[in-house]
Amino acid sequence: MNQVFFETRPEWVCHLAARAGVPSSVSDPYIYVHSNVEGTIRLMELSHQYNIRNFVMASSSSVYGGSDSTYFRESETVDRPVSPYAATKKASELVAYTYHHLYKLNVSALRFFTVYGPRGRPDMAPFRFIDRVSQGLPIDKFGEGTSSRDYTYVDDIVDGVVRSLDRPYHYEIFNLGKGKGTSLNDFISIVEKHTSKKAIINQLPNRLGDVPYTRADVSKARYLLGYNPSISLDEGIKKTVEWYQGGLGSKLNKEHVKRTN
């Protein structure tokens, strides 16, 4: 990385690389510390050495843990993460503040809320459910289906990231979400609607490390960044299903299965 910085002399850094996923962080936490914490420190060290004008990094709504707030706000105290993944993301935010304090590095940490859309991660529910329901295969449903997520379409997330890069702040944390939660049962119904298939449910107990719901308060991002998410879950799933049915989704899933076997 030092050679990359030396040769290209970047002025902005957009740090989206991470080891993602709650369940796998429970079974193998060490690799999450290596990728998420050490990786972030290495980039920040280079960024202050090369006088980066703005450092934008991906954090996660997972840092809110089991918050009982109706809407998750950036001002909440988030010092009780419920998974190793969440802990590494919170640790990265703390490291970011340290580098701002020591070296005046401009940092914006973006707490993403359940990003989905074309070319999404094959291990996440939106892609996995679309793939398996389309093929007539069973899907795992953890709990009674009342858990809720603030699903955010990738186009809205990209808009928020670009706005953050264009608007340097000394040190800020922003929620990037839709601002509206959807229950697992309703989510499955939307997938069924756009795949024109009935889901086969494999009912399972709640999963270790999962939180009951997430819902973003995006008023800060709206005010300081001009962020305004516009894609509803219904429209986003429709777009994702269309992409999947075009053949790209099936190909991506086969590549993922090959890598993980």
PDB file of C-alpha atoms in Angstrom:
ATOM      1  CA  MET A   1       0.000   0.000   0.000  1.00  0.00           C
ATOM      2  CA  ASN A   2       2.855   2.365   0.704  1.00  0.00           C
ATOM      3  CA  GLN A   3       4.004   1.976  -2.899  1.00  0.00           C
ATOM      4  CA  VAL A   4       0.485   2.708  -4.167  1.00  0.00           C
ATOM      5  CA  PHE A   5       0.324   5.917  -2.121  1.00  0.00           C
ATOM      6  CA  PHE A   6       3.848   6.907  -3.168  1.00  0.00           C
ATOM      7  CA  GLU A   7       3.180   6.389  -6.887  1.00  0.00           C
ATOM      8  CA  THR A   8      -0.368   7.772  -7.159  1.00  0.00           C
ATOM      9  CA  ARG A   9      -0.310  10.514  -4.474  1.00  0.00           C
ATOM     10  CA  PRO A  10      -4.065  10.341  -3.777  1.00  0.00           C
ATOM     11  CA  GLU A  11      -5.852  13.282  -2.181  1.00  0.00           C
ATOM     12  CA  TRP A  12      -8.949  11.386  -1.021  1.00  0.00           C
ATOM     13  CA  VAL A  13      -9.368   7.907   0.448  1.00  0.00           C
ATOM     14  CA  CYS A  14     -12.626   5.950   0.362  1.00  0.00           C
ATOM     15  CA  HIS A  15     -12.092   2.922   2.608  1.00  0.00           C
ATOM     16  CA  LEU A  16     -14.826   0.344   1.916  1.00  0.00           C
ATOM     17  CA  ALA A  17     -12.733  -2.810   2.324  1.00  0.00           C
ATOM     18  CA  ALA A  18     -13.695  -5.023   5.277  1.00  0.00           C
ATOM     19  CA  ARG A  19     -14.424  -8.502   6.491  1.00  0.00           C
ATOM     20  CA  ALA A  20     -18.208  -8.361   6.742  1.00  0.00           C
ATOM     21  CA  GLY A  21     -20.901 -10.537   8.296  1.00  0.00           C
ATOM     22  CA  VAL A  22     -22.099 -11.123  11.852  1.00  0.00           C
ATOM     23  CA  PRO A  23     -22.417 -14.941  12.076  1.00  0.00           C
ATOM     24  CA  SER A  24     -18.965 -15.759  10.695  1.00  0.00           C
ATOM     25  CA  SER A  25     -17.371 -13.219  13.043  1.00  0.00           C
ATOM     26  CA  VAL A  26     -18.637 -15.263  15.979  1.00  0.00           C
ATOM     27  CA  SER A  27     -16.920 -18.403  14.695  1.00  0.00           C
ATOM     28  CA  ASP A  28     -13.692 -16.713  13.548  1.00  0.00           C
ATOM     29  CA  PRO A  29     -13.183 -13.329  15.255  1.00  0.00           C
ATOM     30  CA  TYR A  30      -9.421 -13.117  14.667  1.00  0.00           C
ATOM     31  CA  ILE A  31      -9.652 -12.492  10.943  1.00  0.00           C
ATOM     32  CA  TYR A  32     -12.103  -9.652  11.603  1.00  0.00           C
ATOM     33  CA  VAL A  33      -9.625  -7.900  13.865  1.00  0.00           C
ATOM     34  CA  HIS A  34      -6.913  -8.334  11.238  1.00  0.00           C
ATOM     35  CA  SER A  35      -8.993  -7.058   8.309  1.00  0.00           C
ATOM     36  CA  ASN A  36     -11.172  -4.413   9.937  1.00  0.00           C
ATOM     37  CA  VAL A  37      -9.027  -2.913  12.679  1.00  0.00           C
ATOM     38  CA  GLU A  38      -5.465  -3.467  11.474  1.00  0.00           C
ATOM     39  CA  GLY A  39      -6.446  -2.750   7.872  1.00  0.00           C
ATOM     40  CA  THR A  40      -8.031   0.567   8.868  1.00  0.00           C
ATOM     41  CA  ILE A  41      -5.016   1.595  10.969  1.00  0.00           C
ATOM     42  CA  ARG A  42      -2.643   0.894   8.077  1.00  0.00           C
ATOM     43  CA  LEU A  43      -4.682   3.077   5.713  1.00  0.00           C
ATOM     44  CA  MET A  44      -4.992   5.885   8.245  1.00  0.00           C
ATOM     45  CA  GLU A  45      -1.273   5.836   8.953  1.00  0.00           C
ATOM     46  CA  LEU A  46      -0.569   6.235   5.241  1.00  0.00           C
ATOM     47  CA  SER A  47      -3.289   8.868   4.916  1.00  0.00           C
ATOM     48  CA  HIS A  48      -1.791  11.166   7.516  1.00  0.00           C
ATOM     49  CA  GLN A  49       1.713  10.638   6.095  1.00  0.00           C
ATOM     50  CA  TYR A  50       0.547  11.625   2.610  1.00  0.00           C
ATOM     51  CA  ASN A  51      -1.676  14.510   3.776  1.00  0.00           C
ATOM     52  CA  ILE A  52      -4.977  13.065   2.565  1.00  0.00           C
ATOM     53  CA  ARG A  53      -7.626  15.778   2.343  1.00  0.00           C
ATOM     54  CA  ASN A  54     -10.581  13.560   3.264  1.00  0.00           C
ATOM     55  CA  PHE A  55     -10.826   9.994   4.589  1.00  0.00           C
ATOM     56  CA  VAL A  56     -14.242   8.348   4.195  1.00  0.00           C
ATOM     57  CA  MET A  57     -14.732   4.910   5.713  1.00  0.00           C
ATOM     58  CA  ALA A  58     -17.486   2.324   5.897  1.00  0.00           C
ATOM     59  CA  SER A  59     -18.760   1.525   9.356  1.00  0.00           C
ATOM     60  CA  SER A  60     -21.928  -0.427  10.128  1.00  0.00           C
ATOM     61  CA  SER A  61     -25.329  -0.218  11.778  1.00  0.00           C
ATOM     62  CA  SER A  62     -24.179  -3.288  13.749  1.00  0.00           C
ATOM     63  CA  VAL A  63     -22.408  -0.952  16.188  1.00  0.00           C
ATOM     64  CA  TYR A  64     -25.818  -0.066  17.663  1.00  0.00           C
ATOM     65  CA  GLY A  65     -26.101  -3.606  19.064  1.00  0.00           C
ATOM     66  CA  GLY A  66     -29.389  -4.221  20.832  1.00  0.00           C
ATOM     67  CA  SER A  67     -30.391  -0.556  21.000  1.00  0.00           C
ATOM     68  CA  ASP A  68     -34.021  -0.088  22.003  1.00  0.00           C
ATOM     69  CA  SER A  69     -34.311   3.349  20.366  1.00  0.00           C
ATOM     70  CA  THR A  70     -37.082   3.751  17.806  1.00  0.00           C
ATOM     71  CA  TYR A  71     -34.567   5.310  15.428  1.00  0.00           C
ATOM     72  CA  PHE A  72     -30.805   4.800  15.741  1.00  0.00           C
ATOM     73  CA  ARG A  73     -28.986   8.125  16.059  1.00  0.00           C
ATOM     74  CA  GLU A  74     -25.273   8.822  15.705  1.00  0.00           C
ATOM     75  CA  SER A  75     -25.261  10.491  19.135  1.00  0.00           C
ATOM     76  CA  GLU A  76     -26.157   7.226  20.912  1.00  0.00           C
ATOM     77  CA  THR A  77     -23.593   5.560  23.153  1.00  0.00           C
ATOM     78  CA  VAL A  78     -22.555   2.404  21.325  1.00  0.00           C
ATOM     79  CA  ASP A  79     -20.103   0.712  23.664  1.00  0.00           C
ATOM     80  CA  ARG A  80     -21.910  -2.637  23.987  1.00  0.00           C
ATOM     81  CA  PRO A  81     -21.537  -4.443  20.635  1.00  0.00           C
ATOM     82  CA  VAL A  82     -23.134  -7.884  20.462  1.00  0.00           C
ATOM     83  CA  SER A  83     -20.838  -9.476  17.852  1.00  0.00           C
ATOM     84  CA  PRO A  84     -17.107  -9.419  17.066  1.00  0.00           C
ATOM     85  CA  TYR A  85     -17.918  -7.811  13.711  1.00  0.00           C
ATOM     86  CA  ALA A  86     -19.701  -4.922  15.421  1.00  0.00           C
ATOM     87  CA  ALA A  87     -16.840  -4.566  17.910  1.00  0.00           C
ATOM     88  CA  THR A  88     -14.279  -4.235  15.106  1.00  0.00           C
ATOM     89  CA  LYS A  89     -16.372  -1.584  13.377  1.00  0.00           C
ATOM     90  CA  LYS A  90     -16.702   0.415  16.589  1.00  0.00           C
ATOM     91  CA  ALA A  91     -12.969   0.025  17.177  1.00  0.00           C
ATOM     92  CA  SER A  92     -12.300   1.405  13.694  1.00  0.00           C
ATOM     93  CA  GLU A  93     -14.403   4.481  14.471  1.00  0.00           C
ATOM     94  CA  LEU A  94     -12.370   5.059  17.632  1.00  0.00           C
ATOM     95  CA  VAL A  95      -9.084   4.687  15.733  1.00  0.00           C
ATOM     96  CA  ALA A  96     -10.398   7.178  13.190  1.00  0.00           C
ATOM     97  CA  TYR A  97     -11.027   9.744  15.901  1.00  0.00           C
ATOM     98  CA  THR A  98      -7.533   9.200  17.268  1.00  0.00           C
ATOM     99  CA  TYR A  99      -5.994   9.963  13.872  1.00  0.00           C
ATOM    100  CA  HIS A 100      -8.144  13.053  13.543  1.00  0.00           C
ATOM    101  CA  HIS A 101      -7.072  14.207  17.008  1.00  0.00           C
ATOM    102  CA  LEU A 102      -3.368  13.533  16.498  1.00  0.00           C
ATOM    103  CA  TYR A 103      -2.930  14.552  12.856  1.00  0.00           C
ATOM    104  CA  LYS A 104      -6.046  16.620  11.981  1.00  0.00           C
ATOM    105  CA  LEU A 105      -7.072  13.982   9.428  1.00  0.00           C
ATOM    106  CA  ASN A 106     -10.568  14.724   8.119  1.00  0.00           C
ATOM    107  CA  VAL A 107     -12.698  11.603   8.665  1.00  0.00           C
ATOM    108  CA  SER A 108     -16.289  10.650   7.929  1.00  0.00           C
ATOM    109  CA  ALA A 109     -17.421   7.225   9.171  1.00  0.00           C
ATOM    110  CA  LEU A 110     -20.537   5.968   7.398  1.00  0.00           C
ATOM    111  CA  ARG A 111     -22.761   3.525   9.239  1.00  0.00           C
ATOM    112  CA  PHE A 112     -24.334   1.472   6.448  1.00  0.00           C
ATOM    113  CA  PHE A 113     -27.737  -0.119   7.076  1.00  0.00           C
ATOM    114  CA  THR A 114     -28.216  -3.509   5.340  1.00  0.00           C
ATOM    115  CA  VAL A 115     -27.055  -2.632   1.833  1.00  0.00           C
ATOM    116  CA  TYR A 116     -28.550  -4.691  -1.000  1.00  0.00           C
ATOM    117  CA  GLY A 117     -28.949  -4.600  -4.775  1.00  0.00           C
ATOM    118  CA  PRO A 118     -27.368  -6.008  -7.953  1.00  0.00           C
ATOM    119  CA  ARG A 119     -24.030  -7.726  -7.312  1.00  0.00           C
ATOM    120  CA  GLY A 120     -24.754  -7.794  -3.594  1.00  0.00           C
ATOM    121  CA  ARG A 121     -23.034 -10.170  -1.200  1.00  0.00           C
ATOM    122  CA  PRO A 122     -24.222 -13.754  -1.805  1.00  0.00           C
ATOM    123  CA  ASP A 123     -24.227 -14.492   1.941  1.00  0.00           C
ATOM    124  CA  MET A 124     -26.770 -11.768   2.738  1.00  0.00           C
ATOM    125  CA  ALA A 125     -30.515 -12.398   2.913  1.00  0.00           C
ATOM    126  CA  PRO A 126     -31.593 -10.259  -0.096  1.00  0.00           C
ATOM    127  CA  PHE A 127     -29.422 -12.136  -2.592  1.00  0.00           C
ATOM    128  CA  ARG A 128     -29.720 -15.513  -0.860  1.00  0.00           C
ATOM    129  CA  PHE A 129     -33.517 -15.374  -0.633  1.00  0.00           C
ATOM    130  CA  ILE A 130     -33.954 -14.232  -4.234  1.00  0.00           C
ATOM    131  CA  ASP A 131     -31.614 -16.972  -5.414  1.00  0.00           C
ATOM    132  CA  ARG A 132     -33.151 -19.808  -3.426  1.00  0.00           C
ATOM    133  CA  VAL A 133     -36.788 -18.809  -3.853  1.00  0.00           C
ATOM    134  CA  SER A 134     -36.238 -18.470  -7.617  1.00  0.00           C
ATOM    135  CA  GLN A 135     -34.840 -22.022  -7.710  1.00  0.00           C
ATOM    136  CA  GLY A 136     -37.565 -23.483  -5.501  1.00  0.00           C
ATOM    137  CA  LEU A 137     -35.079 -24.193  -2.698  1.00  0.00           C
ATOM    138  CA  PRO A 138     -35.830 -23.693   1.026  1.00  0.00           C
ATOM    139  CA  ILE A 139     -34.689 -20.559   2.835  1.00  0.00           C
ATOM    140  CA  ASP A 140     -33.620 -20.398   6.480  1.00  0.00           C
ATOM    141  CA  LYS A 141     -35.890 -18.180   8.550  1.00  0.00           C
ATOM    142  CA  PHE A 142     -34.443 -17.345  11.955  1.00  0.00           C
ATOM    143  CA  GLY A 143     -37.021 -16.563  14.612  1.00  0.00           C
ATOM    144  CA  GLU A 144     -40.686 -15.765  14.088  1.00  0.00           C
ATOM    145  CA  GLY A 145     -40.075 -13.264  11.296  1.00  0.00           C
ATOM    146  CA  THR A 146     -40.715 -10.187  13.405  1.00  0.00           C
ATOM    147  CA  SER A 147     -37.081  -9.046  13.321  1.00  0.00           C
ATOM    148  CA  SER A 148     -36.716  -5.919  11.221  1.00  0.00           C
ATOM    149  CA  ARG A 149     -33.983  -4.396   9.073  1.00  0.00           C
ATOM    150  CA  ASP A 150     -33.526  -1.004   7.457  1.00  0.00           C
ATOM    151  CA  TYR A 151     -32.775  -2.310   3.940  1.00  0.00           C
ATOM    152  CA  THR A 152     -30.957   0.317   1.869  1.00  0.00           C
ATOM    153  CA  TYR A 153     -30.578   0.077  -1.908  1.00  0.00           C
ATOM    154  CA  VAL A 154     -27.022   0.314  -3.191  1.00  0.00           C
ATOM    155  CA  ASP A 155     -27.687   3.400  -5.351  1.00  0.00           C
ATOM    156  CA  ASP A 156     -28.716   5.383  -2.267  1.00  0.00           C
ATOM    157  CA  ILE A 157     -25.588   4.225  -0.431  1.00  0.00           C
ATOM    158  CA  VAL A 158     -23.333   5.225  -3.340  1.00  0.00           C
ATOM    159  CA  ASP A 159     -24.953   8.657  -3.384  1.00  0.00           C
ATOM    160  CA  GLY A 160     -24.193   9.059   0.327  1.00  0.00           C
ATOM    161  CA  VAL A 161     -20.581   7.930  -0.107  1.00  0.00           C
ATOM    162  CA  VAL A 162     -19.922  10.375  -2.950  1.00  0.00           C
ATOM    163  CA  ARG A 163     -21.527  13.201  -0.997  1.00  0.00           C
ATOM    164  CA  SER A 164     -19.277  12.396   1.971  1.00  0.00           C
ATOM    165  CA  LEU A 165     -16.161  12.495  -0.202  1.00  0.00           C
ATOM    166  CA  ASP A 166     -17.177  15.869  -1.621  1.00  0.00           C
ATOM    167  CA  ARG A 167     -17.916  17.390   1.793  1.00  0.00           C
ATOM    168  CA  PRO A 168     -14.952  17.051   4.184  1.00  0.00           C
ATOM    169  CA  TYR A 169     -15.650  17.362   7.907  1.00  0.00           C
ATOM    170  CA  HIS A 170     -13.137  17.239  10.742  1.00  0.00           C
ATOM    171  CA  TYR A 171     -14.649  14.094  12.275  1.00  0.00           C
ATOM    172  CA  GLU A 172     -18.238  12.998  11.766  1.00  0.00           C
ATOM    173  CA  ILE A 173     -20.290   9.822  11.873  1.00  0.00           C
ATOM    174  CA  PHE A 174     -23.247   9.489   9.529  1.00  0.00           C
ATOM    175  CA  ASN A 175     -26.044   6.959   9.274  1.00  0.00           C
ATOM    176  CA  LEU A 176     -26.694   5.893   5.689  1.00  0.00           C
ATOM    177  CA  GLY A 177     -29.960   3.994   5.622  1.00  0.00           C
ATOM    178  CA  LYS A 178     -33.469   4.212   4.237  1.00  0.00           C
ATOM    179  CA  GLY A 179     -34.931   5.327   7.555  1.00  0.00           C
ATOM    180  CA  LYS A 180     -37.617   2.654   7.553  1.00  0.00           C
ATOM    181  CA  GLY A 181     -37.558  -0.885   8.926  1.00  0.00           C
ATOM    182  CA  THR A 182     -39.128  -3.927   7.259  1.00  0.00           C
ATOM    183  CA  SER A 183     -39.926  -7.152   9.095  1.00  0.00           C
ATOM    184  CA  LEU A 184     -38.460 -10.427   7.885  1.00  0.00           C
ATOM    185  CA  ASN A 185     -41.957 -11.730   7.108  1.00  0.00           C
ATOM    186  CA  ASP A 186     -42.752  -8.685   4.949  1.00  0.00           C
ATOM    187  CA  PHE A 187     -39.363  -8.946   3.273  1.00  0.00           C
ATOM    188  CA  ILE A 188     -40.023 -12.572   2.293  1.00  0.00           C
ATOM    189  CA  SER A 189     -43.426 -11.551   0.908  1.00  0.00           C
ATOM    190  CA  ILE A 190     -41.796  -8.907  -1.312  1.00  0.00           C
ATOM    191  CA  VAL A 191     -39.286 -11.457  -2.618  1.00  0.00           C
ATOM    192  CA  GLU A 192     -42.170 -13.847  -3.368  1.00  0.00           C
ATOM    193  CA  LYS A 193     -44.016 -11.083  -5.209  1.00  0.00           C
ATOM    194  CA  HIS A 194     -41.168 -10.221  -7.571  1.00  0.00           C
ATOM    195  CA  THR A 195     -39.925 -13.769  -8.159  1.00  0.00           C
ATOM    196  CA  SER A 196     -43.519 -15.016  -8.651  1.00  0.00           C
ATOM    197  CA  LYS A 197     -42.587 -17.976  -6.447  1.00  0.00           C
ATOM    198  CA  LYS A 198     -43.750 -19.164  -3.020  1.00  0.00           C
ATOM    199  CA  ALA A 199     -40.943 -19.426  -0.485  1.00  0.00           C
ATOM    200  CA  ILE A 200     -40.255 -22.776   1.161  1.00  0.00           C
ATOM    201  CA  ILE A 201     -39.448 -21.942   4.780  1.00  0.00           C
ATOM    202  CA  ASN A 202     -36.955 -23.797   6.972  1.00  0.00           C
ATOM    203  CA  GLN A 203     -37.879 -22.492  10.428  1.00  0.00           C
ATOM    204  CA  LEU A 204     -34.937 -22.036  12.820  1.00  0.00           C
ATOM    205  CA  PRO A 205     -34.385 -20.389  16.240  1.00  0.00           C
ATOM    206  CA  ASN A 206     -32.926 -16.905  16.540  1.00  0.00           C
ATOM    207  CA  ARG A 207     -29.272 -16.719  15.529  1.00  0.00           C
ATOM    208  CA  LEU A 208     -26.462 -15.832  17.945  1.00  0.00           C
ATOM    209  CA  GLY A 209     -25.268 -12.246  17.478  1.00  0.00           C
ATOM    210  CA  ASP A 210     -28.270 -10.999  15.516  1.00  0.00           C
ATOM    211  CA  VAL A 211     -30.134  -7.893  16.703  1.00  0.00           C
ATOM    212  CA  PRO A 212     -33.949  -7.609  16.763  1.00  0.00           C
ATOM    213  CA  TYR A 213     -34.193  -4.563  14.501  1.00  0.00           C
ATOM    214  CA  THR A 214     -32.357  -1.690  12.853  1.00  0.00           C
ATOM    215  CA  ARG A 215     -33.792   1.637  11.770  1.00  0.00           C
ATOM    216  CA  ALA A 216     -31.697   4.671  10.839  1.00  0.00           C
ATOM    217  CA  ASP A 217     -32.278   8.275  11.748  1.00  0.00           C
ATOM    218  CA  VAL A 218     -30.799   9.916   8.636  1.00  0.00           C
ATOM    219  CA  SER A 219     -31.579  13.523   9.572  1.00  0.00           C
ATOM    220  CA  LYS A 220     -27.904  14.357  10.202  1.00  0.00           C
ATOM    221  CA  ALA A 221     -26.817  13.002   6.810  1.00  0.00           C
ATOM    222  CA  ARG A 222     -29.714  14.785   5.173  1.00  0.00           C
ATOM    223  CA  TYR A 223     -28.731  18.117   6.748  1.00  0.00           C
ATOM    224  CA  LEU A 224     -24.934  17.955   6.375  1.00  0.00           C
ATOM    225  CA  LEU A 225     -24.600  15.876   3.202  1.00  0.00           C
ATOM    226  CA  GLY A 226     -27.860  16.466   1.359  1.00  0.00           C
ATOM    227  CA  TYR A 227     -28.467  12.704   1.552  1.00  0.00           C
ATOM    228  CA  ASN A 228     -31.992  11.715   0.511  1.00  0.00           C
ATOM    229  CA  PRO A 229     -32.606   7.966  -0.014  1.00  0.00           C
ATOM    230  CA  SER A 230     -35.290   7.450  -2.638  1.00  0.00           C
ATOM    231  CA  ILE A 231     -35.501   3.738  -3.550  1.00  0.00           C
ATOM    232  CA  SER A 232     -38.222   1.828  -1.701  1.00  0.00           C
ATOM    233  CA  LEU A 233     -37.640  -1.799  -0.718  1.00  0.00           C
ATOM    234  CA  ASP A 234     -40.303  -2.922  -3.174  1.00  0.00           C
ATOM    235  CA  GLU A 235     -38.604  -1.093  -6.055  1.00  0.00           C
ATOM    236  CA  GLY A 236     -35.132  -2.198  -4.938  1.00  0.00           C
ATOM    237  CA  ILE A 237     -36.053  -5.882  -4.745  1.00  0.00           C
ATOM    238  CA  LYS A 238     -37.736  -5.603  -8.147  1.00  0.00           C
ATOM    239  CA  LYS A 239     -34.513  -4.185  -9.624  1.00  0.00           C
ATOM    240  CA  THR A 240     -32.427  -6.866  -7.929  1.00  0.00           C
ATOM    241  CA  VAL A 241     -34.662  -9.684  -9.174  1.00  0.00           C
ATOM    242  CA  GLU A 242     -34.488  -8.294 -12.726  1.00  0.00           C
ATOM    243  CA  TRP A 243     -30.688  -8.285 -12.509  1.00  0.00           C
ATOM    244  CA  TYR A 244     -30.664 -11.806 -11.103  1.00  0.00           C
ATOM    245  CA  GLN A 245     -32.982 -13.102 -13.814  1.00  0.00           C
ATOM    246  CA  GLY A 246     -30.681 -11.579 -16.407  1.00  0.00           C
ATOM    247  CA  GLY A 247     -28.188 -14.287 -15.526  1.00  0.00           C
ATOM    248  CA  LEU A 248     -25.603 -12.326 -13.563  1.00  0.00           C
ATOM    249  CA  GLY A 249     -27.007 -13.269 -10.174  1.00  0.00           C
ATOM    250  CA  SER A 250     -26.979 -16.990 -10.839  1.00  0.00           C
ATOM    251  CA  LYS A 251     -23.399 -16.803 -12.136  1.00  0.00           C
ATOM    252  CA  LEU A 252     -22.236 -14.839  -9.075  1.00  0.00           C
ATOM    253  CA  ASN A 253     -23.820 -17.331  -6.696  1.00  0.00           C
ATOM    254  CA  LYS A 254     -22.078 -20.266  -8.400  1.00  0.00           C
ATOM    255  CA  GLU A 255     -18.741 -18.435  -8.062  1.00  0.00           C
ATOM    256  CA  HIS A 256     -19.432 -17.819  -4.353  1.00  0.00           C
ATOM    257  CA  VAL A 257     -20.310 -21.484  -3.730  1.00  0.00           C
ATOM    258  CA  LYS A 258     -17.141 -22.584  -5.551  1.00  0.00           C
ATOM    259  CA  ARG A 259     -14.963 -20.260  -3.390  1.00  0.00           C
ATOM    260  CA  THR A 260     -16.518 -21.380  -0.095  1.00  0.00           C
ATOM    261  CA  ASN A 261     -16.363 -25.143  -0.792  1.00  0.00           C
TER     262      ASN A 261
END
